[in-house]
Coordinates of C-alpha atoms in Angstrom, one line a residue:
X1 CA -37.5 32.3 41.6
X2 CA -38.7 35.3 39.4
X3 CA -41.9 36.0 37.5
X4 CA -42.3 37.4 34.0
X5 CA -45.8 38.7 34.9
X6 CA -45.8 39.3 38.7
X7 CA -49.0 41.4 38.5
X8 CA -51.0 38.3 38.0
X9 CA -50.1 37.1 41.5
X10 CA -52.7 39.6 42.8
X11 CA -55.3 37.1 41.8
X12 CA -54.2 35.0 44.7
X13 CA -56.5 37.1 46.9
X14 CA -59.4 35.4 45.2
X15 CA -58.5 32.3 47.2
X16 CA -60.7 33.8 49.9
X17 CA -63.7 32.7 47.9
X18 CA -63.3 28.9 48.4
X19 CA -62.5 29.5 52.0
X20 CA -65.7 31.4 52.6
X21 CA -67.7 28.8 50.7
X22 CA -66.1 26.1 52.8
X23 CA -67.0 28.0 56.1
X24 CA -70.6 28.5 54.9
X25 CA -71.0 24.8 54.4
X26 CA -70.0 24.1 58.0
X27 CA -73.6 23.8 59.4
X28 CA -74.9 21.8 62.3
X29 CA -76.7 18.5 61.8
X30 CA -80.5 18.7 62.2
X31 CA -82.9 15.9 63.1
X32 CA -85.6 15.2 60.5
X33 CA -88.7 13.1 61.6
X34 CA -90.3 10.7 59.2
X35 CA -93.6 8.9 59.7
X36 CA -92.3 5.7 58.2
X37 CA -88.8 4.8 57.0
X38 CA -89.3 1.3 55.7
X39 CA -89.7 2.6 52.1
X40 CA -86.4 4.6 52.2
X41 CA -83.4 3.1 50.6
X42 CA -80.4 2.2 52.7
X43 CA -78.2 5.3 53.5
X44 CA -74.5 5.2 53.9
X45 CA -73.5 6.3 57.4
X46 CA -71.3 9.2 57.6
X47 CA -69.8 10.4 60.8
X48 CA -69.4 14.0 61.6
X49 CA -65.6 13.5 62.0
X50 CA -65.0 11.9 58.6
X51 CA -67.1 14.6 56.9
X52 CA -64.9 17.4 58.4
X53 CA -61.7 15.7 57.1
X54 CA -63.1 15.3 53.6
X55 CA -64.1 18.9 53.4
X56 CA -60.7 20.1 54.7
X57 CA -58.9 18.0 52.1
X58 CA -61.2 19.3 49.4
X59 CA -60.5 22.8 50.5
X60 CA -56.8 22.3 50.4
X61 CA -56.8 20.7 46.9
X62 CA -58.9 23.6 45.6
X63 CA -56.7 26.2 47.1
X64 CA -53.6 24.5 45.7
X65 CA -55.3 24.1 42.3
X66 CA -56.2 27.7 42.0
X67 CA -52.8 28.8 43.4
X68 CA -50.9 26.7 40.8
X69 CA -53.1 28.1 38.0
X70 CA -52.4 31.7 39.1
X71 CA -48.7 31.1 39.5
X72 CA -48.5 29.4 36.0
X73 CA -50.0 32.4 34.4
X74 CA -47.4 34.6 36.1
X75 CA -44.7 32.5 34.3
X76 CA -42.2 31.8 37.0
X77 CA -38.5 31.0 36.1
X78 CA -35.1 30.7 37.6
X79 CA -32.6 33.3 36.2
X80 CA -29.7 32.0 34.1
X81 CA -26.3 31.7 35.6
X82 CA -24.6 33.5 32.7
X83 CA -27.5 35.5 31.3
X84 CA -25.2 38.2 29.9
X85 CA -23.9 35.5 27.4
X86 CA -27.4 34.5 26.2
X87 CA -26.9 36.5 23.0
X88 CA -23.6 34.9 22.1
X89 CA -23.1 33.7 18.5
X90 CA -22.2 30.1 18.0
X91 CA -19.2 29.1 15.8
X92 CA -18.4 25.4 15.2
X93 CA -14.9 24.5 14.1
X94 CA -14.8 21.0 12.6
X95 CA -11.4 19.4 12.0
X96 CA -11.6 17.5 8.7
X97 CA -7.8 16.8 8.4
X98 CA -6.7 13.3 7.6
X99 CA -5.9 12.4 11.2
X100 CA -9.7 12.4 11.8
X101 CA -9.8 9.2 9.6
X102 CA -8.7 7.4 12.7
X103 CA -11.3 5.0 14.1
X104 CA -12.9 5.5 17.5
X105 CA -15.6 3.3 19.3
X106 CA -18.2 4.3 16.7
X107 CA -16.2 4.6 13.5
X108 CA -14.1 7.2 11.9
X109 CA -13.8 10.3 14.2
X110 CA -14.9 12.9 11.6
X111 CA -17.9 10.9 10.4
X112 CA -19.0 10.3 13.9
X113 CA -18.6 14.0 14.8
X114 CA -20.8 14.9 11.8
X115 CA -23.4 12.4 12.9
X116 CA -23.5 14.0 16.3
X117 CA -23.9 17.4 14.8
X118 CA -26.8 16.2 12.6
X119 CA -28.6 14.5 15.6
X120 CA -27.9 16.8 18.5
X121 CA -27.9 20.4 17.0
X122 CA -31.2 22.1 17.8
X123 CA -33.0 22.9 14.5
X124 CA -33.8 26.5 15.5
X125 CA -30.2 27.3 16.4
X126 CA -28.2 29.5 14.0
X127 CA -24.4 29.0 13.9
X128 CA -21.4 29.3 11.6
X129 CA -19.4 26.2 10.6
X130 CA -15.7 26.4 9.6
X131 CA -13.5 23.5 8.5
X132 CA -9.9 23.3 7.3
X133 CA -10.9 24.4 3.8
X134 CA -14.4 25.8 3.9
X135 CA -16.6 28.3 5.7
X136 CA -20.4 28.4 6.1
X137 CA -21.6 31.6 7.8
X138 CA -24.9 32.1 9.6
X139 CA -26.6 28.9 8.8
X140 CA -28.6 26.1 10.6
X141 CA -28.5 22.4 10.7
X142 CA -31.3 22.0 8.1
X143 CA -29.6 24.1 5.5
X144 CA -26.2 22.5 5.9
X145 CA -27.3 18.9 6.4
X146 CA -26.4 17.7 2.8
X147 CA -23.0 19.5 2.9
X148 CA -22.0 17.9 6.2
X149 CA -23.0 14.4 4.9
X150 CA -20.8 14.9 1.8
X151 CA -17.9 16.6 3.6
X152 CA -14.5 15.3 2.4
X153 CA -11.2 15.1 4.2
X154 CA -8.9 18.1 3.6
X155 CA -5.3 17.9 2.4
X156 CA -4.5 20.9 4.7
X157 CA -3.4 19.9 8.2
X158 CA -5.5 21.3 11.0
X159 CA -4.2 24.7 12.1
X160 CA -6.3 26.7 14.6
X161 CA -4.7 30.1 14.0
X162 CA -6.0 30.9 10.5
X163 CA -9.5 29.6 11.4
X164 CA -9.7 31.7 14.5
X165 CA -8.5 34.7 12.4
X166 CA -11.5 34.2 10.1
X167 CA -13.8 34.2 13.1
X168 CA -12.2 37.3 14.5
X169 CA -12.5 39.0 11.1
X170 CA -16.2 38.2 11.0
X171 CA -17.5 41.4 12.5
X172 CA -20.2 41.0 15.1
X173 CA -21.7 43.0 18.0
X174 CA -22.0 39.9 20.1
X175 CA -19.6 37.7 21.9
X176 CA -18.8 34.3 20.5
X177 CA -19.2 30.7 21.7
X178 CA -16.7 28.6 19.8
X179 CA -17.1 24.8 19.7
X180 CA -13.9 23.2 18.4
X181 CA -14.2 19.5 17.3
X182 CA -10.7 18.1 16.8
X183 CA -8.5 15.2 17.8
X184 CA -6.0 17.9 19.0
X185 CA -3.2 16.6 16.7
X186 CA -0.9 19.6 16.0
X187 CA -2.4 21.9 18.6
X188 CA 0.1 23.9 20.7
X189 CA 0.1 26.6 23.3
X190 CA 0.8 29.4 20.8
X191 CA -2.2 28.6 18.7
X192 CA -4.5 28.3 21.7
X193 CA -3.4 31.7 23.2
X194 CA -3.9 33.6 20.0
X195 CA -7.7 33.6 20.5
X196 CA -9.8 36.5 21.6
X197 CA -10.1 36.7 25.4
X198 CA -13.8 37.5 25.2
X199 CA -14.7 34.4 23.2
X200 CA -15.6 31.2 25.1
X201 CA -14.1 28.1 23.5
X202 CA -15.4 24.6 24.1
X203 CA -13.4 21.6 23.0
X204 CA -14.9 18.3 21.9
X205 CA -12.0 15.8 21.6
X206 CA -12.9 12.5 19.9
X207 CA -10.4 9.8 20.7
X208 CA -9.0 7.1 18.4
X209 CA -8.8 3.6 19.7
X210 CA -6.2 2.5 17.2
X211 CA -3.1 4.8 17.1
X212 CA -0.7 2.5 15.2
X213 CA -0.1 3.7 11.7
X214 CA 2.3 3.0 8.8
X215 CA 3.0 5.7 6.1
X216 CA 4.7 5.8 2.8
X217 CA 7.0 8.8 3.2
X218 CA 9.0 9.2 -0.1
X219 CA 10.3 7.6 -3.2
X220 CA 13.5 8.4 -5.0
X221 CA 16.0 6.9 -7.5
X222 CA 18.8 5.2 -5.6
X223 CA 20.9 3.9 -8.5
X224 CA 20.7 4.0 -12.3
X225 CA 22.1 1.3 -14.6
X226 CA 21.9 1.0 -18.4
X227 CA 18.6 -0.8 -18.3
X228 CA 17.1 -0.4 -14.8
X229 CA 16.3 2.1 -12.0
X230 CA 16.7 1.0 -8.4
X231 CA 14.1 3.1 -6.5
X232 CA 14.0 3.4 -2.7
X233 CA 10.8 3.6 -0.8
X234 CA 11.0 5.2 2.7
X235 CA 8.4 4.0 5.2
X236 CA 7.6 5.1 8.8
X237 CA 5.7 3.2 11.5
X238 CA 4.1 5.0 14.4
X239 CA 2.8 3.4 17.6
X240 CA 3.6 0.3 19.6
X241 CA 4.2 -3.0 18.0
X242 CA 3.8 -3.8 14.3
X243 CA 2.8 -6.6 11.9
X244 CA 4.2 -7.3 8.4
X245 CA 2.9 -4.7 6.0
X246 CA 2.3 -5.6 2.3
X247 CA 3.8 -3.2 -0.2
X248 CA 3.4 -3.0 -3.9
X249 CA 4.6 -0.9 -6.9
X250 CA 2.2 -0.2 -9.8
X251 CA 2.8 1.4 -13.2
X252 CA -0.4 2.7 -14.8
X253 CA -2.3 0.4 -12.4
X254 CA -0.3 -2.6 -13.5
X255 CA 1.5 -4.5 -10.7
X256 CA 5.3 -4.2 -11.1
X257 CA 6.6 -5.6 -7.8
X258 CA 5.3 -6.7 -4.4
X259 CA 6.8 -7.7 -1.0
X260 CA 6.1 -7.5 2.7
X261 CA 7.9 -5.2 5.2
X262 CA 8.8 -6.0 8.8
X263 CA 9.5 -3.0 11.0
X264 CA 12.5 -3.8 13.3
X265 CA 12.8 0.0 13.7
X266 CA 10.4 2.9 13.2
X267 CA 11.9 3.8 9.8
X268 CA 12.4 1.4 7.0
X269 CA 13.7 1.6 3.4
X270 CA 12.8 -0.9 0.7
X271 CA 14.5 -1.1 -2.7
X272 CA 12.8 -2.1 -6.0
X273 CA 14.3 -2.6 -9.4
X274 CA 12.1 -1.4 -12.3
X275 CA 12.8 -1.0 -16.1
X276 CA 14.6 2.2 -17.1
X277 CA 11.7 3.8 -18.9
X278 CA 9.0 6.5 -18.2
X279 CA 7.0 5.5 -15.2
X280 CA 3.6 6.9 -14.0
X281 CA 2.3 5.0 -11.1
X282 CA 2.3 4.7 -7.3
X283 CA 3.5 2.7 -4.3
X284 CA 0.8 1.3 -2.1
X285 CA 0.7 -0.4 1.3
X286 CA -2.1 -2.0 3.4
X287 CA -2.4 -1.4 7.1
X288 CA -5.1 -0.9 9.8
X289 CA -4.2 2.8 10.4
X290 CA -4.9 5.9 8.4
X291 CA -5.6 5.3 4.7
X292 CA -4.6 8.7 3.3
X293 CA -0.8 8.0 3.6
X294 CA -1.0 4.4 2.3
X295 CA -0.4 5.5 -1.3
X296 CA 2.4 7.7 -2.8
X297 CA 2.1 8.6 -6.4
X298 CA 5.3 9.3 -8.5
X299 CA 6.4 9.9 -12.0
X300 CA 9.7 9.1 -13.7
X301 CA 10.0 11.3 -16.7
X302 CA 11.8 10.6 -19.9
X303 CA 15.5 11.3 -19.4
X304 CA 16.5 14.7 -20.8
X305 CA 20.1 15.8 -21.1
X306 CA 21.1 18.8 -18.9
X307 CA 22.9 21.6 -20.8
X308 CA 26.0 22.8 -18.9
X309 CA 28.4 25.5 -20.0
X310 CA 31.7 26.3 -18.3
X311 CA 33.1 29.7 -18.9
X312 CA 36.8 29.8 -18.4
X313 CA 40.2 28.6 -19.5
X314 CA 40.1 25.1 -21.1
X315 CA 42.9 23.7 -19.0
X316 CA 41.0 24.5 -15.8
X317 CA 37.8 22.8 -17.1
X318 CA 39.1 19.3 -18.0
X319 CA 37.9 17.8 -14.7
X320 CA 34.3 19.0 -15.6
X321 CA 34.2 17.1 -18.9
X322 CA 34.9 13.9 -16.9
X323 CA 31.9 14.6 -14.6
X324 CA 29.4 15.9 -17.1
X325 CA 29.5 12.9 -19.5
X326 CA 27.6 12.7 -22.8
X327 CA 25.0 10.2 -21.6
X328 CA 23.4 12.7 -19.2
X329 CA 24.8 16.1 -20.1
X330 CA 25.4 18.4 -23.1
X331 CA 28.6 20.0 -21.8
X332 CA 30.7 22.7 -23.5
X333 CA 33.5 24.9 -22.3
X334 CA 33.9 28.4 -23.7
X335 CA 36.6 31.0 -23.0
X336 CA 35.3 34.4 -22.1
X337 CA 36.7 35.8 -25.3
X338 CA 34.6 33.6 -27.6
X339 CA 31.5 33.3 -25.5
X340 CA 28.1 33.3 -27.4
X341 CA 25.9 35.4 -25.1
X342 CA 22.8 34.3 -27.0
X343 CA 23.4 30.7 -26.1
X344 CA 23.3 31.3 -22.4
X345 CA 19.5 31.4 -22.1
X346 CA 19.4 27.9 -23.6
X347 CA 21.6 26.5 -20.8
X348 CA 20.5 24.8 -17.6
X349 CA 23.7 25.4 -15.7
X350 CA 26.5 28.0 -16.1
X351 CA 29.8 27.6 -14.4
X352 CA 32.1 30.7 -13.9
X353 CA 35.4 28.9 -13.7
X354 CA 38.0 31.2 -12.1
X355 CA 37.4 34.3 -14.3
X356 CA 39.8 37.0 -13.4
X357 CA 37.1 39.6 -14.3
X358 CA 33.4 39.3 -14.9
X359 CA 32.4 41.7 -17.7
X360 CA 29.4 43.9 -16.9
X361 CA 27.5 42.6 -19.9
X362 CA 28.0 39.0 -18.6
X363 CA 26.8 40.0 -15.1
X364 CA 23.6 41.5 -16.6
X365 CA 23.0 38.4 -18.7
X366 CA 23.7 36.0 -15.8
X367 CA 21.3 37.9 -13.5
X368 CA 18.5 37.4 -16.1
X369 CA 19.6 33.8 -16.6
X370 CA 19.2 33.0 -12.8
X371 CA 15.9 34.9 -12.6
X372 CA 14.5 32.7 -15.3
X373 CA 15.4 29.5 -13.5
X374 CA 19.0 28.7 -14.5
X375 CA 21.6 27.5 -12.0
X376 CA 24.9 29.3 -11.5
X377 CA 28.2 27.9 -10.1
X378 CA 30.8 30.4 -9.2
X379 CA 34.5 29.3 -8.7
X380 CA 36.4 32.5 -7.8
X381 CA 39.8 33.5 -9.1
X382 CA 42.4 34.6 -6.7
X383 CA 43.1 37.5 -9.0
X384 CA 39.6 38.8 -8.8
X385 CA 39.0 41.2 -6.0
X386 CA 36.5 40.7 -3.2
X387 CA 34.9 44.0 -4.0
X388 CA 34.1 43.0 -7.6
X389 CA 32.8 39.6 -6.5
X390 CA 30.6 41.1 -3.8
X391 CA 29.1 43.6 -6.3
X392 CA 28.2 40.7 -8.6
X393 CA 27.0 38.4 -5.8
X394 CA 24.7 41.1 -4.4
X395 CA 22.4 40.4 -7.3
X396 CA 21.6 37.0 -5.8
X397 CA 21.5 37.4 -2.1
X398 CA 23.1 38.6 1.2
X399 CA 26.6 37.3 0.9
X400 CA 30.0 38.9 1.4
X401 CA 33.6 37.7 0.5
X402 CA 36.5 39.1 2.5
X403 CA 39.9 39.6 0.9
X404 CA 41.9 36.6 -0.4
X405 CA 44.3 35.0 2.1
X406 CA 47.2 32.6 1.5
X407 CA 46.4 30.3 4.4
X408 CA 46.2 26.6 4.1
X409 CA 42.9 25.1 5.1
X410 CA 41.5 21.5 5.2
X411 CA 38.0 20.8 4.0
X412 CA 36.8 18.6 6.9
X413 CA 33.0 18.9 7.3
X414 CA 30.1 17.8 5.1
X415 CA 26.7 19.2 6.0
X416 CA 24.7 16.1 5.3
X417 CA 21.4 17.9 5.9
X418 CA 22.1 20.4 3.2
X419 CA 19.8 20.0 0.2
X420 CA 22.9 19.6 -2.0
X421 CA 23.9 16.3 -0.3
X422 CA 20.4 14.9 0.5
X423 CA 20.2 11.2 -0.3
X424 CA 23.8 11.2 -1.6
X425 CA 25.6 9.3 1.1
X426 CA 24.3 6.1 2.6
X427 CA 26.4 6.7 5.8
X428 CA 27.7 9.9 7.4
X429 CA 31.4 9.9 6.4
X430 CA 33.7 11.4 9.0
X431 CA 37.1 9.8 8.2
X432 CA 37.5 10.6 4.5
X433 CA 40.8 12.0 3.1
X434 CA 40.6 15.7 3.6
X435 CA 41.2 17.9 0.6
X436 CA 42.9 21.2 1.1
X437 CA 43.2 24.7 -0.3
X438 CA 46.3 26.9 -0.1
X439 CA 44.5 30.1 -0.3
X440 CA 40.8 31.3 -0.1
X441 CA 38.3 34.0 0.5
X442 CA 36.3 34.1 3.7
X443 CA 32.6 33.9 3.1
X444 CA 30.2 35.7 5.3
X445 CA 26.7 34.3 4.9
X446 CA 23.7 33.7 7.1
X447 CA 22.7 30.4 5.5
X448 CA 24.3 27.1 6.4
X449 CA 27.2 26.0 4.2
X450 CA 27.4 22.7 2.3
X451 CA 31.1 22.1 3.0
X452 CA 33.2 23.6 5.8
X453 CA 36.9 24.1 6.4
X454 CA 38.7 23.0 9.6
X455 CA 38.4 26.5 11.0
X456 CA 34.6 26.3 10.6
X457 CA 34.7 28.8 7.7
X458 CA 32.5 28.0 4.7
X459 CA 34.1 26.3 1.6
X460 CA 30.9 25.9 -0.4
X461 CA 27.5 27.6 0.1
X462 CA 24.3 28.1 -1.8
X463 CA 22.0 31.1 -2.5
X464 CA 18.6 29.6 -3.3
X465 CA 15.7 31.6 -4.8
X466 CA 12.2 30.7 -6.1
X467 CA 13.4 29.1 -9.4
X468 CA 17.1 28.4 -9.1
X469 CA 20.3 28.2 -7.0
X470 CA 23.6 30.1 -7.1
X471 CA 26.5 28.0 -5.6
X472 CA 29.6 29.9 -4.4
X473 CA 33.0 28.4 -3.6
X474 CA 35.4 30.3 -1.3
X475 CA 38.5 29.3 -3.2
X476 CA 39.9 28.4 -6.6
X477 CA 40.0 24.6 -7.1
X478 CA 42.7 24.5 -9.8
X479 CA 45.4 21.9 -9.1
X480 CA 47.9 24.6 -8.1
X481 CA 45.7 25.9 -5.3
X482 CA 43.8 22.8 -4.2
X483 CA 43.7 19.1 -4.5
X484 CA 39.8 19.1 -4.4
X485 CA 39.8 17.8 -8.0
X486 CA 41.4 14.6 -6.7
X487 CA 39.0 14.2 -3.8
X488 CA 36.1 11.7 -3.8
X489 CA 33.8 14.7 -3.1
X490 CA 34.3 16.3 -6.5
X491 CA 31.9 14.1 -8.4
X492 CA 28.9 14.1 -6.2
X493 CA 29.3 17.8 -5.5
X494 CA 29.3 19.0 -9.1
X495 CA 26.9 16.3 -10.3
X496 CA 24.3 17.4 -7.7
X497 CA 24.9 21.1 -8.4
X498 CA 24.1 20.5 -12.0
X499 CA 21.0 18.4 -11.4
X500 CA 19.6 19.9 -8.2
X501 CA 17.5 22.6 -9.8
X502 CA 16.6 20.8 -13.0
X503 CA 13.3 18.9 -13.6
X504 CA 13.8 15.8 -11.3
X505 CA 13.8 12.3 -12.7
X506 CA 11.0 11.7 -10.2
X507 CA 8.2 14.2 -10.4
X508 CA 6.1 14.3 -7.3
X509 CA 4.7 17.3 -5.4
X510 CA 3.1 17.8 -2.0
X511 CA -0.3 19.4 -2.2
X512 CA 0.0 22.8 -0.5
X513 CA 3.7 23.2 -1.4
X514 CA 4.4 26.5 -3.1
X515 CA 7.7 25.4 -4.9
X516 CA 7.5 26.3 -8.6
X517 CA 7.9 23.7 -11.4
X518 CA 9.4 24.4 -14.8
X519 CA 7.9 22.8 -17.8
X520 CA 9.9 22.6 -21.0
X521 CA 7.3 23.8 -23.5
X522 CA 6.9 26.9 -25.7
X523 CA 3.5 28.5 -25.4
X524 CA 1.8 31.1 -27.6
X525 CA 0.8 34.4 -26.0
X526 CA -2.7 33.4 -25.0
X527 CA -2.2 29.7 -24.4
X528 CA -2.3 28.2 -20.9
X529 CA -1.3 24.8 -19.4
X530 CA -3.9 22.6 -17.7
X531 CA -3.3 19.9 -15.2
X532 CA -5.9 17.2 -15.3
X533 CA -6.8 13.5 -14.6
X534 CA -10.0 11.5 -14.8
X535 CA -11.6 13.2 -11.7
X536 CA -10.1 16.7 -11.5
X537 CA -8.8 19.5 -13.7
X538 CA -7.4 22.9 -12.8
X539 CA -5.3 25.7 -14.3
X540 CA -2.2 26.5 -12.1
X541 CA -0.6 29.9 -11.7
X542 CA 1.8 30.1 -14.6
X543 CA 4.4 32.4 -16.1
X544 CA 6.2 32.1 -19.5
X545 CA 10.0 32.2 -19.3
X546 CA 11.5 32.0 -22.8
X547 CA 10.8 28.4 -23.9
X548 CA 9.7 27.3 -20.5
X549 CA 6.7 27.8 -18.3
X550 CA 6.9 28.2 -14.5
X551 CA 3.9 26.6 -12.7
X552 CA 2.9 27.2 -9.1
X553 CA 0.3 24.8 -7.7
X554 CA -0.4 26.1 -4.1
X555 CA -3.4 24.2 -2.7
X556 CA -4.3 22.4 -6.0
X557 CA -5.2 19.8 -6.8
X558 CA -7.6 18.8 -4.0
X559 CA -7.0 15.0 -4.3
X560 CA -3.7 13.2 -4.6
X561 CA -3.1 11.2 -7.7
X562 CA -1.4 10.9 -11.1
X563 CA -2.0 13.9 -13.4
X564 CA -1.1 15.0 -16.9
X565 CA 0.0 18.5 -18.0
X566 CA -1.7 19.6 -21.3
X567 CA -1.2 22.4 -23.7
X568 CA -4.7 22.8 -25.0
X569 CA -5.4 19.1 -26.0
X570 CA -1.7 18.3 -26.6
X571 CA 0.0 16.2 -23.9
X572 CA 3.2 17.7 -22.4
X573 CA 4.3 15.5 -19.5
X574 CA 3.1 13.6 -16.5
X575 CA 3.3 14.8 -12.8
X576 CA 2.2 13.3 -9.5
X577 CA 0.7 14.9 -6.3
X578 CA 0.6 13.6 -2.8
X579 CA -0.8 14.6 0.6
X580 CA 1.4 16.1 3.3
X581 CA 2.4 13.4 5.8
X582 CA 2.4 15.6 8.9
X583 CA -0.8 14.0 10.3
X584 CA 0.5 10.4 10.2
X585 CA 1.7 10.2 13.8
X586 CA -1.4 9.8 15.9
X587 CA 0.7 9.3 19.0
X588 CA 1.8 13.0 18.8
X589 CA -1.5 14.2 20.3
X590 CA -0.9 16.2 23.4
X591 CA -4.1 16.8 25.4
X592 CA -2.2 18.5 28.2
X593 CA -2.2 21.7 26.2
X594 CA -6.0 21.8 26.7
X595 CA -5.9 21.5 30.5
X596 CA -6.9 25.2 31.0
X597 CA -9.9 24.9 28.6
X598 CA -13.4 23.4 28.8
X599 CA -13.5 19.9 27.4
X600 CA -16.9 18.4 26.8
X601 CA -17.6 14.8 25.9
X602 CA -20.1 15.3 23.1
X603 CA -21.9 17.8 20.9
X604 CA -25.2 17.2 22.7
X605 CA -23.6 18.1 26.0
X606 CA -22.2 21.4 24.5
X607 CA -25.7 22.6 23.6
X608 CA -27.2 21.4 26.9
X609 CA -24.5 23.3 28.7
X610 CA -25.2 26.5 26.7
X611 CA -28.9 26.2 27.3
X612 CA -28.5 25.5 31.0
X613 CA -26.0 28.3 31.7
X614 CA -27.3 30.9 29.3
X615 CA -31.1 30.6 29.2
X616 CA -33.6 31.1 31.9
X617 CA -35.1 27.9 33.4
X618 CA -38.8 28.2 32.7
X619 CA -40.9 26.3 35.3
X620 CA -44.5 27.4 34.6
X621 CA -45.2 24.1 33.0
X622 CA -44.6 22.3 36.3
X623 CA -47.3 24.4 37.9
X624 CA -49.7 23.5 35.2
X625 CA -48.9 19.8 35.9
X626 CA -49.4 20.4 39.6
X627 CA -52.8 22.0 39.0
X628 CA -53.9 19.0 37.0
X629 CA -52.6 16.7 39.7
X630 CA -54.6 18.5 42.4
X631 CA -57.7 18.4 40.2
X632 CA -57.3 14.6 39.9
X633 CA -56.8 14.3 43.7
X634 CA -60.0 16.4 44.3
X635 CA -62.0 14.2 42.0
X636 CA -60.6 11.1 43.7
X637 CA -61.5 12.5 47.2
X638 CA -65.1 13.2 46.1
X639 CA -65.4 9.8 44.4
X640 CA -63.9 7.5 46.9
X641 CA -63.7 9.1 50.3
X642 CA -66.7 8.4 52.6

């Protein structure tokens, strides 16, 4: 025990005063003689022995009373265990990602955590609060009460690294106590070890009682007929056991189709047939898990024909005219000698079909064409040298072609995970009739190929960039060098290459995705496009490219839903946005990663721990209480003891 004012303890020498008074009152009994005692009132008889005990008790009480008063004024305390951390600043990290929608014993995890902060945070304690999307520096619970009560869930998954980087960048002369309130979904060892070693983290891990959850993952067009679309909805179920889940499709809030889904497996695909017309709606399910992933918004735009131009000899392009039919494409073939260079920028896809030489003017035009969002397909000619091709391909990425070799190769492997073949095949085909090439270049490329030869060399690969894709074949595919034109692979390969970088028939974006989107609209110099719906409006990053506008959305909008793109007040087209589904699997929480860290049950215990360990334990109040107690005892002795 230590004292703030030890000099006051010298007053304890004054205790000699009551002792002297007590000794002075120890006199002998004297006899007093009275002439007549019959008129005296009755006296209580007090023995010499009881009188001595009473006086000793009174002396003890008075000494203890005075001692407690002196010690209380000296302000005794027990020194804090970690006194050097008493000046630490407090930072509270609150996970407001969608996984915190899960329900615990007292309701949704995030809302319960907010309630604990409001109830248990000392009003005179300053702290900084950081969430997935917002930061509030040097505040207190009174100032931030309204903000906490209205805090919304964030579309950004919980990532500890960037939040800790913000705290580290917040310069301070003091150490930091960091209170992290999260369900621990997505935490890993790398994120945890990136923190400052001088900081002291405390984890509060609210736990969900219900970890079963069903999510709508994606929607895409499976088949197209003259009058109908067949759309496929992919669902995922997480957890143990499942019940039938109702699912419905809405167009402009009007019910189009409805059914129920039974999950025999963790993944399920459901097909719906809808009219072949513009669609602006959503798919919705009802389950007892998280609510944010129960709805997926999507838009089917009005069908626009894709402009495709093949540059090369007519006899080598006949197979392309059978693939790019008039109902979906505007296809033309142009020999190099009569090519209209001014028409290139109006095309969506250009195919260089076995040109023996690519003129420098065409190379420059195609470089600009790809930079503005056009797709390029290169089918090499055996007469063109690898050096010339490499010089041209260097404009689009790191790829090299080695010299042409007359070696027969079979095309035996399809990379089903390649973006070119995504959702093309219902089953993974392994026993198809292998097409072949009699001669080919050898492609050296770091990216995975789409098609491979039997010697594991690449037959077809892609060079993606921000706006477009360049596809490169390793061999001519004319009938003299290859039978690839007769292969079943020819149609899906060329069809997907033409459609892969064009505006999709289904327009749906994930909030936070940085992929650009091309809008077919001509803007004046000072005009901008606005994305809006009934509850939110924003201006995305945009760049005018000829008669198109490239939009980049980043972290906007804040809420998933159906939106419209407007040029001033003129409607351009519809688009849909959805939340990332990475937080849907509540069973993926791994608390073992936190075994080396302090885990505390509640916010109240965090502040109790900080006060107990960091602040001196003041005990002068106890001595005041004892002084009052001894005063009461003294009065009781005087009053009741004979």
